[in-house]
């Protein structure tokens, strides 16, 4: 089964905007989680914004039986990909000397987005994928919030496995720092699990050279000008809003796993 690639997603979004005058934001697809709070209350969560606050007793996620048929020379890359997506191998059979069937149990959330694209990339387009839902499993999942200037941006938030949370936070903060244009004030980008910040980047403010016409003179005057500029930046930060271009939402969907892991390793 194939999934919508980023290129097709962008083309579809542009056509909808041009032909129907819609203003769309692209976000990652979600699966349905069954969340039980510590007080026993049950929640059905269809996107990260519905994730309940407070302590969680149990989270159940949908799982699938996935079957990959691939040339034998690509067994290693396919197994590496499946295991990186929390797959549990069920078996492998040689259909011929050159073709292999590999079977995994995998979380649905790990394959609904870019798994098929990654699979095709690692096998030069020769792999095929079939899957079917088989139920649910308990998983150690957390919600990672992305905050811009202290405000949560639901479009960038994600429900992910705890082991992958730091990598996701680092990757998203780094991407947004590169993609969001500089504002008149400094903008902090934070990734958080609950109230705990796990990653942070800063977008530096655009700074006007207020000392350009100061030649020599008393240093105290220059300091006053800089302090006045600093106070002005603080006021703008209190009332300002951060402009996020559409490219940032599209880039947030791309799978830049290696970059995230590389930064995570430097923690």
PDB file of N, CA and C in Angstrom, residues 178-262:
ATOM      1  N   UNK A 178      15.673  27.541  11.441  1.00  0.00           N
ATOM      2  CA  UNK A 178      16.151  27.850  10.099  1.00  0.00           C
ATOM      3  C   UNK A 178      15.055  28.415   9.204  1.00  0.00           C
ATOM      4  N   UNK A 179      13.806  28.009   9.429  1.00  0.00           N
ATOM      5  CA  UNK A 179      12.733  28.329   8.494  1.00  0.00           C
ATOM      6  C   UNK A 179      11.915  29.560   8.869  1.00  0.00           C
ATOM      7  N   UNK A 180      11.800  29.852  10.158  1.00  0.00           N
ATOM      8  CA  UNK A 180      11.000  31.011  10.570  1.00  0.00           C
ATOM      9  C   UNK A 180      11.843  32.276  10.425  1.00  0.00           C
ATOM     10  N   UNK A 181      11.348  33.272   9.700  1.00  0.00           N
ATOM     11  CA  UNK A 181      12.134  34.498   9.508  1.00  0.00           C
ATOM     12  C   UNK A 181      12.357  35.246  10.814  1.00  0.00           C
ATOM     13  N   UNK A 182      13.459  35.978  10.895  1.00  0.00           N
ATOM     14  CA  UNK A 182      13.766  36.752  12.096  1.00  0.00           C
ATOM     15  C   UNK A 182      12.721  37.841  12.294  1.00  0.00           C
ATOM     16  N   UNK A 183      12.361  38.060  13.562  1.00  0.00           N
ATOM     17  CA  UNK A 183      11.352  39.052  13.929  1.00  0.00           C
ATOM     18  C   UNK A 183      12.056  40.286  14.505  1.00  0.00           C
ATOM     19  N   UNK A 184      11.245  41.248  14.921  1.00  0.00           N
ATOM     20  CA  UNK A 184      11.805  42.439  15.565  1.00  0.00           C
ATOM     21  C   UNK A 184      12.265  42.140  16.991  1.00  0.00           C
ATOM     22  N   UNK A 185      11.956  40.950  17.472  1.00  0.00           N
ATOM     23  CA  UNK A 185      12.307  40.569  18.835  1.00  0.00           C
ATOM     24  C   UNK A 185      12.818  39.135  18.812  1.00  0.00           C
ATOM     25  N   UNK A 186      13.576  38.740  19.811  1.00  0.00           N
ATOM     26  CA  UNK A 186      14.094  37.383  19.890  1.00  0.00           C
ATOM     27  C   UNK A 186      12.950  36.401  20.149  1.00  0.00           C
ATOM     28  N   UNK A 187      12.959  35.275  19.441  1.00  0.00           N
ATOM     29  CA  UNK A 187      11.901  34.281  19.578  1.00  0.00           C
ATOM     30  C   UNK A 187      12.511  32.962  20.065  1.00  0.00           C
ATOM     31  N   UNK A 188      12.157  32.522  21.259  1.00  0.00           N
ATOM     32  CA  UNK A 188      12.611  31.199  21.711  1.00  0.00           C
ATOM     33  C   UNK A 188      11.738  30.096  21.126  1.00  0.00           C
ATOM     34  N   UNK A 189      12.373  29.026  20.682  1.00  0.00           N
ATOM     35  CA  UNK A 189      11.672  27.834  20.214  1.00  0.00           C
ATOM     36  C   UNK A 189      11.981  26.729  21.210  1.00  0.00           C
ATOM     37  N   UNK A 190      10.953  26.145  21.797  1.00  0.00           N
ATOM     38  CA  UNK A 190      11.155  25.136  22.825  1.00  0.00           C
ATOM     39  C   UNK A 190      10.363  23.872  22.504  1.00  0.00           C
ATOM     40  N   UNK A 191      10.940  22.748  22.855  1.00  0.00           N
ATOM     41  CA  UNK A 191      10.231  21.467  22.809  1.00  0.00           C
ATOM     42  C   UNK A 191      10.063  21.007  24.246  1.00  0.00           C
ATOM     43  N   UNK A 192       8.858  20.566  24.595  1.00  0.00           N
ATOM     44  CA  UNK A 192       8.584  20.233  25.992  1.00  0.00           C
ATOM     45  C   UNK A 192       7.727  18.988  26.104  1.00  0.00           C
ATOM     46  N   UNK A 193       7.979  18.227  27.166  1.00  0.00           N
ATOM     47  CA  UNK A 193       7.095  17.143  27.580  1.00  0.00           C
ATOM     48  C   UNK A 193       6.473  17.587  28.890  1.00  0.00           C
ATOM     49  N   UNK A 194       5.192  17.938  28.847  1.00  0.00           N
ATOM     50  CA  UNK A 194       4.560  18.533  30.022  1.00  0.00           C
ATOM     51  C   UNK A 194       5.202  19.889  30.301  1.00  0.00           C
ATOM     52  N   UNK A 195       5.723  20.063  31.512  1.00  0.00           N
ATOM     53  CA  UNK A 195       6.384  21.319  31.866  1.00  0.00           C
ATOM     54  C   UNK A 195       7.901  21.236  31.726  1.00  0.00           C
ATOM     55  N   UNK A 196       8.416  20.095  31.278  1.00  0.00           N
ATOM     56  CA  UNK A 196       9.872  19.903  31.186  1.00  0.00           C
ATOM     57  C   UNK A 196      10.351  20.220  29.774  1.00  0.00           C
ATOM     58  N   UNK A 197      11.261  21.194  29.661  1.00  0.00           N
ATOM     59  CA  UNK A 197      11.828  21.573  28.374  1.00  0.00           C
ATOM     60  C   UNK A 197      12.923  20.574  28.013  1.00  0.00           C
ATOM     61  N   UNK A 198      12.825  19.986  26.817  1.00  0.00           N
ATOM     62  CA  UNK A 198      13.812  18.992  26.407  1.00  0.00           C
ATOM     63  C   UNK A 198      14.725  19.503  25.289  1.00  0.00           C
ATOM     64  N   UNK A 199      14.365  20.613  24.644  1.00  0.00           N
ATOM     65  CA  UNK A 199      15.210  21.184  23.591  1.00  0.00           C
ATOM     66  C   UNK A 199      14.852  22.648  23.419  1.00  0.00           C
ATOM     67  N   UNK A 200      15.836  23.453  22.985  1.00  0.00           N
ATOM     68  CA  UNK A 200      15.587  24.882  22.815  1.00  0.00           C
ATOM     69  C   UNK A 200      16.508  25.449  21.744  1.00  0.00           C
ATOM     70  N   UNK A 201      15.946  26.340  20.945  1.00  0.00           N
ATOM     71  CA  UNK A 201      16.704  27.141  19.983  1.00  0.00           C
ATOM     72  C   UNK A 201      16.191  28.570  20.076  1.00  0.00           C
ATOM     73  N   UNK A 202      16.998  29.527  19.640  1.00  0.00           N
ATOM     74  CA  UNK A 202      16.588  30.931  19.635  1.00  0.00           C
ATOM     75  C   UNK A 202      16.704  31.508  18.231  1.00  0.00           C
ATOM     76  N   UNK A 203      15.683  32.248  17.829  1.00  0.00           N
ATOM     77  CA  UNK A 203      15.763  33.030  16.595  1.00  0.00           C
ATOM     78  C   UNK A 203      16.158  34.447  16.996  1.00  0.00           C
ATOM     79  N   UNK A 204      17.325  34.862  16.576  1.00  0.00           N
ATOM     80  CA  UNK A 204      17.823  36.177  16.991  1.00  0.00           C
ATOM     81  C   UNK A 204      16.981  37.297  16.391  1.00  0.00           C
ATOM     82  N   UNK A 205      16.874  38.375  17.132  1.00  0.00           N
ATOM     83  CA  UNK A 205      16.085  39.523  16.683  1.00  0.00           C
ATOM     84  C   UNK A 205      16.828  40.301  15.603  1.00  0.00           C
ATOM     85  N   UNK A 206      16.054  40.913  14.722  1.00  0.00           N
ATOM     86  CA  UNK A 206      16.635  41.862  13.771  1.00  0.00           C
ATOM     87  C   UNK A 206      17.055  43.105  14.561  1.00  0.00           C
ATOM     88  N   UNK A 207      18.292  43.458  14.447  1.00  0.00           N
ATOM     89  CA  UNK A 207      18.783  44.566  15.268  1.00  0.00           C
ATOM     90  C   UNK A 207      19.214  45.745  14.404  1.00  0.00           C
ATOM     91  N   UNK A 208      18.587  46.862  14.652  1.00  0.00           N
ATOM     92  CA  UNK A 208      18.959  48.085  13.960  1.00  0.00           C
ATOM     93  C   UNK A 208      20.177  48.702  14.631  1.00  0.00           C
ATOM     94  N   UNK A 209      21.079  49.223  13.814  1.00  0.00           N
ATOM     95  CA  UNK A 209      22.292  49.840  14.356  1.00  0.00           C
ATOM     96  C   UNK A 209      21.961  51.245  14.851  1.00  0.00           C
ATOM     97  N   UNK A 210      21.566  51.348  16.135  1.00  0.00           N
ATOM     98  CA  UNK A 210      21.173  52.645  16.689  1.00  0.00           C
ATOM     99  C   UNK A 210      22.378  53.523  16.989  1.00  0.00           C
ATOM    100  N   UNK A 211      23.578  52.955  16.886  1.00  0.00           N
ATOM    101  CA  UNK A 211      24.792  53.740  17.176  1.00  0.00           C
ATOM    102  C   UNK A 211      25.476  54.227  15.903  1.00  0.00           C
ATOM    103  N   UNK A 212      24.810  54.052  14.749  1.00  0.00           N
ATOM    104  CA  UNK A 212      25.463  54.362  13.483  1.00  0.00           C
ATOM    105  C   UNK A 212      25.855  55.839  13.366  1.00  0.00           C
ATOM    106  N   UNK A 213      25.093  56.720  14.019  1.00  0.00           N
ATOM    107  CA  UNK A 213      25.381  58.153  13.917  1.00  0.00           C
ATOM    108  C   UNK A 213      26.099  58.690  15.141  1.00  0.00           C
ATOM    109  N   UNK A 214      26.542  57.782  16.012  1.00  0.00           N
ATOM    110  CA  UNK A 214      27.280  58.197  17.209  1.00  0.00           C
ATOM    111  C   UNK A 214      28.783  58.103  16.922  1.00  0.00           C
ATOM    112  N   UNK A 215      29.402  59.224  16.811  1.00  0.00           N
ATOM    113  CA  UNK A 215      30.843  59.246  16.567  1.00  0.00           C
ATOM    114  C   UNK A 215      31.534  59.764  17.822  1.00  0.00           C
ATOM    115  N   UNK A 216      32.257  58.845  18.495  1.00  0.00           N
ATOM    116  CA  UNK A 216      32.937  59.280  19.716  1.00  0.00           C
ATOM    117  C   UNK A 216      31.926  59.643  20.782  1.00  0.00           C
ATOM    118  N   UNK A 217      32.242  60.660  21.559  1.00  0.00           N
ATOM    119  CA  UNK A 217      31.318  61.166  22.568  1.00  0.00           C
ATOM    120  C   UNK A 217      31.290  60.304  23.813  1.00  0.00           C
ATOM    121  N   UNK A 218      30.342  60.644  24.679  1.00  0.00           N
ATOM    122  CA  UNK A 218      30.207  59.979  25.971  1.00  0.00           C
ATOM    123  C   UNK A 218      29.662  58.562  25.797  1.00  0.00           C
ATOM    124  N   UNK A 219      30.319  57.572  26.410  1.00  0.00           N
ATOM    125  CA  UNK A 219      29.882  56.180  26.317  1.00  0.00           C
ATOM    126  C   UNK A 219      28.521  55.973  26.955  1.00  0.00           C
ATOM    127  N   UNK A 220      28.187  56.837  27.923  1.00  0.00           N
ATOM    128  CA  UNK A 220      26.900  56.696  28.611  1.00  0.00           C
ATOM    129  C   UNK A 220      25.737  56.946  27.652  1.00  0.00           C
ATOM    130  N   UNK A 221      25.919  57.821  26.679  1.00  0.00           N
ATOM    131  CA  UNK A 221      24.870  58.094  25.710  1.00  0.00           C
ATOM    132  C   UNK A 221      24.614  56.851  24.851  1.00  0.00           C
ATOM    133  N   UNK A 222      25.692  56.164  24.461  1.00  0.00           N
ATOM    134  CA  UNK A 222      25.539  54.949  23.668  1.00  0.00           C
ATOM    135  C   UNK A 222      24.814  53.874  24.475  1.00  0.00           C
ATOM    136  N   UNK A 223      25.162  53.790  25.745  1.00  0.00           N
ATOM    137  CA  UNK A 223      24.504  52.797  26.592  1.00  0.00           C
ATOM    138  C   UNK A 223      23.012  53.084  26.720  1.00  0.00           C
ATOM    139  N   UNK A 224      22.672  54.378  26.837  1.00  0.00           N
ATOM    140  CA  UNK A 224      21.265  54.747  26.944  1.00  0.00           C
ATOM    141  C   UNK A 224      20.492  54.364  25.678  1.00  0.00           C
ATOM    142  N   UNK A 225      21.136  54.572  24.517  1.00  0.00           N
ATOM    143  CA  UNK A 225      20.481  54.216  23.262  1.00  0.00           C
ATOM    144  C   UNK A 225      20.247  52.705  23.165  1.00  0.00           C
ATOM    145  N   UNK A 226      21.250  51.939  23.588  1.00  0.00           N
ATOM    146  CA  UNK A 226      21.124  50.480  23.557  1.00  0.00           C
ATOM    147  C   UNK A 226      20.072  49.985  24.545  1.00  0.00           C
ATOM    148  N   UNK A 227      20.019  50.605  25.738  1.00  0.00           N
ATOM    149  CA  UNK A 227      19.015  50.224  26.722  1.00  0.00           C
ATOM    150  C   UNK A 227      17.609  50.564  26.240  1.00  0.00           C
ATOM    151  N   UNK A 228      17.497  51.714  25.577  1.00  0.00           N
ATOM    152  CA  UNK A 228      16.202  52.122  25.035  1.00  0.00           C
ATOM    153  C   UNK A 228      15.742  51.126  23.969  1.00  0.00           C
ATOM    154  N   UNK A 229      16.700  50.688  23.123  1.00  0.00           N
ATOM    155  CA  UNK A 229      16.375  49.689  22.105  1.00  0.00           C
ATOM    156  C   UNK A 229      15.951  48.373  22.752  1.00  0.00           C
ATOM    157  N   UNK A 230      16.661  47.992  23.816  1.00  0.00           N
ATOM    158  CA  UNK A 230      16.369  46.747  24.515  1.00  0.00           C
ATOM    159  C   UNK A 230      14.965  46.769  25.116  1.00  0.00           C
ATOM    160  N   UNK A 231      14.589  47.895  25.725  1.00  0.00           N
ATOM    161  CA  UNK A 231      13.253  48.022  26.303  1.00  0.00           C
ATOM    162  C   UNK A 231      12.179  47.960  25.230  1.00  0.00           C
ATOM    163  N   UNK A 232      12.482  48.579  24.074  1.00  0.00           N
ATOM    164  CA  UNK A 232      11.531  48.527  22.965  1.00  0.00           C
ATOM    165  C   UNK A 232      11.312  47.115  22.472  1.00  0.00           C
ATOM    166  N   UNK A 233      12.403  46.325  22.428  1.00  0.00           N
ATOM    167  CA  UNK A 233      12.292  44.928  22.012  1.00  0.00           C
ATOM    168  C   UNK A 233      11.412  44.146  22.986  1.00  0.00           C
ATOM    169  N   UNK A 234      11.568  44.425  24.289  1.00  0.00           N
ATOM    170  CA  UNK A 234      10.772  43.736  25.298  1.00  0.00           C
ATOM    171  C   UNK A 234       9.289  44.026  25.106  1.00  0.00           C
ATOM    172  N   UNK A 235       8.964  45.289  24.831  1.00  0.00           N
ATOM    173  CA  UNK A 235       7.557  45.655  24.638  1.00  0.00           C
ATOM    174  C   UNK A 235       6.984  44.967  23.409  1.00  0.00           C
ATOM    175  N   UNK A 236       7.781  44.913  22.318  1.00  0.00           N
ATOM    176  CA  UNK A 236       7.311  44.249  21.105  1.00  0.00           C
ATOM    177  C   UNK A 236       7.098  42.765  21.355  1.00  0.00           C
ATOM    178  N   UNK A 237       7.982  42.162  22.148  1.00  0.00           N
ATOM    179  CA  UNK A 237       7.873  40.735  22.432  1.00  0.00           C
ATOM    180  C   UNK A 237       6.590  40.431  23.196  1.00  0.00           C
ATOM    181  N   UNK A 238       6.182  41.366  24.073  1.00  0.00           N
ATOM    182  CA  UNK A 238       4.986  41.161  24.878  1.00  0.00           C
ATOM    183  C   UNK A 238       3.722  41.187  24.032  1.00  0.00           C
ATOM    184  N   UNK A 239       3.713  41.991  22.970  1.00  0.00           N
ATOM    185  CA  UNK A 239       2.496  42.144  22.168  1.00  0.00           C
ATOM    186  C   UNK A 239       2.630  41.528  20.786  1.00  0.00           C
ATOM    187  N   UNK A 240       3.852  41.093  20.411  1.00  0.00           N
ATOM    188  CA  UNK A 240       4.086  40.589  19.065  1.00  0.00           C
ATOM    189  C   UNK A 240       3.616  39.167  18.869  1.00  0.00           C
ATOM    190  N   UNK A 241       3.396  38.809  17.619  1.00  0.00           N
ATOM    191  CA  UNK A 241       3.080  37.429  17.250  1.00  0.00           C
ATOM    192  C   UNK A 241       4.133  36.953  16.261  1.00  0.00           C
ATOM    193  N   UNK A 242       4.403  35.666  16.267  1.00  0.00           N
ATOM    194  CA  UNK A 242       5.447  35.098  15.425  1.00  0.00           C
ATOM    195  C   UNK A 242       4.849  34.663  14.097  1.00  0.00           C
ATOM    196  N   UNK A 243       5.444  35.118  13.005  1.00  0.00           N
ATOM    197  CA  UNK A 243       4.995  34.736  11.677  1.00  0.00           C
ATOM    198  C   UNK A 243       5.656  33.426  11.286  1.00  0.00           C
ATOM    199  N   UNK A 244       4.832  32.419  10.979  1.00  0.00           N
ATOM    200  CA  UNK A 244       5.351  31.098  10.609  1.00  0.00           C
ATOM    201  C   UNK A 244       4.988  30.850   9.147  1.00  0.00           C
ATOM    202  N   UNK A 245       5.966  30.744   8.239  1.00  0.00           N
ATOM    203  CA  UNK A 245       5.654  30.514   6.831  1.00  0.00           C
ATOM    204  C   UNK A 245       5.158  29.092   6.590  1.00  0.00           C
ATOM    205  N   UNK A 246       4.403  28.905   5.499  1.00  0.00           N
ATOM    206  CA  UNK A 246       3.886  27.577   5.160  1.00  0.00           C
ATOM    207  C   UNK A 246       5.016  26.569   4.984  1.00  0.00           C
ATOM    208  N   UNK A 247       6.186  27.033   4.503  1.00  0.00           N
ATOM    209  CA  UNK A 247       7.309  26.127   4.287  1.00  0.00           C
ATOM    210  C   UNK A 247       7.724  25.431   5.581  1.00  0.00           C
ATOM    211  N   UNK A 248       7.528  26.101   6.710  1.00  0.00           N
ATOM    212  CA  UNK A 248       7.904  25.498   7.990  1.00  0.00           C
ATOM    213  C   UNK A 248       7.006  24.312   8.308  1.00  0.00           C
ATOM    214  N   UNK A 249       5.713  24.417   7.973  1.00  0.00           N
ATOM    215  CA  UNK A 249       4.803  23.306   8.233  1.00  0.00           C
ATOM    216  C   UNK A 249       5.121  22.124   7.319  1.00  0.00           C
ATOM    217  N   UNK A 250       5.479  22.401   6.057  1.00  0.00           N
ATOM    218  CA  UNK A 250       5.836  21.330   5.133  1.00  0.00           C
ATOM    219  C   UNK A 250       7.134  20.671   5.570  1.00  0.00           C
ATOM    220  N   UNK A 251       8.136  21.476   5.937  1.00  0.00           N
ATOM    221  CA  UNK A 251       9.428  20.928   6.345  1.00  0.00           C
ATOM    222  C   UNK A 251       9.299  20.113   7.621  1.00  0.00           C
ATOM    223  N   UNK A 252       8.345  20.486   8.462  1.00  0.00           N
ATOM    224  CA  UNK A 252       8.143  19.750   9.710  1.00  0.00           C
ATOM    225  C   UNK A 252       7.699  18.321   9.435  1.00  0.00           C
ATOM    226  N   UNK A 253       7.148  18.085   8.245  1.00  0.00           N
ATOM    227  CA  UNK A 253       6.685  16.750   7.901  1.00  0.00           C
ATOM    228  C   UNK A 253       7.798  15.872   7.344  1.00  0.00           C
ATOM    229  N   UNK A 254       8.874  16.503   6.863  1.00  0.00           N
ATOM    230  CA  UNK A 254       9.943  15.713   6.253  1.00  0.00           C
ATOM    231  C   UNK A 254      10.654  14.897   7.308  1.00  0.00           C
ATOM    232  N   UNK A 255      11.130  13.737   6.889  1.00  0.00           N
ATOM    233  CA  UNK A 255      11.786  12.822   7.820  1.00  0.00           C
ATOM    234  C   UNK A 255      13.286  13.036   7.776  1.00  0.00           C
ATOM    235  N   UNK A 256      13.780  13.893   8.649  1.00  0.00           N
ATOM    236  CA  UNK A 256      15.216  14.158   8.718  1.00  0.00           C
ATOM    237  C   UNK A 256      15.766  13.440   9.942  1.00  0.00           C
ATOM    238  N   UNK A 257      15.615  12.119   9.957  1.00  0.00           N
ATOM    239  CA  UNK A 257      15.943  11.344  11.150  1.00  0.00           C
ATOM    240  C   UNK A 257      17.414  11.423  11.510  1.00  0.00           C
ATOM    241  N   UNK A 258      18.280  11.353  10.518  1.00  0.00           N
ATOM    242  CA  UNK A 258      19.704  11.321  10.797  1.00  0.00           C
ATOM    243  C   UNK A 258      20.175  12.600  11.469  1.00  0.00           C
ATOM    244  N   UNK A 259      19.622  13.766  11.018  1.00  0.00           N
ATOM    245  CA  UNK A 259      20.017  15.020  11.631  1.00  0.00           C
ATOM    246  C   UNK A 259      19.595  15.085  13.079  1.00  0.00           C
ATOM    247  N   UNK A 260      18.372  14.595  13.364  1.00  0.00           N
ATOM    248  CA  UNK A 260      17.899  14.604  14.735  1.00  0.00           C
ATOM    249  C   UNK A 260      18.725  13.709  15.626  1.00  0.00           C
ATOM    250  N   UNK A 261      19.076  12.508  15.095  1.00  0.00           N
ATOM    251  CA  UNK A 261      19.860  11.576  15.888  1.00  0.00           C
ATOM    252  C   UNK A 261      21.256  12.100  16.131  1.00  0.00           C
ATOM    253  N   UNK A 262      21.824  12.801  15.107  1.00  0.00           N
ATOM    254  CA  UNK A 262      23.166  13.325  15.253  1.00  0.00           C
ATOM    255  C   UNK A 262      23.235  14.364  16.367  1.00  0.00           C
TER     256      UNK A 262
END
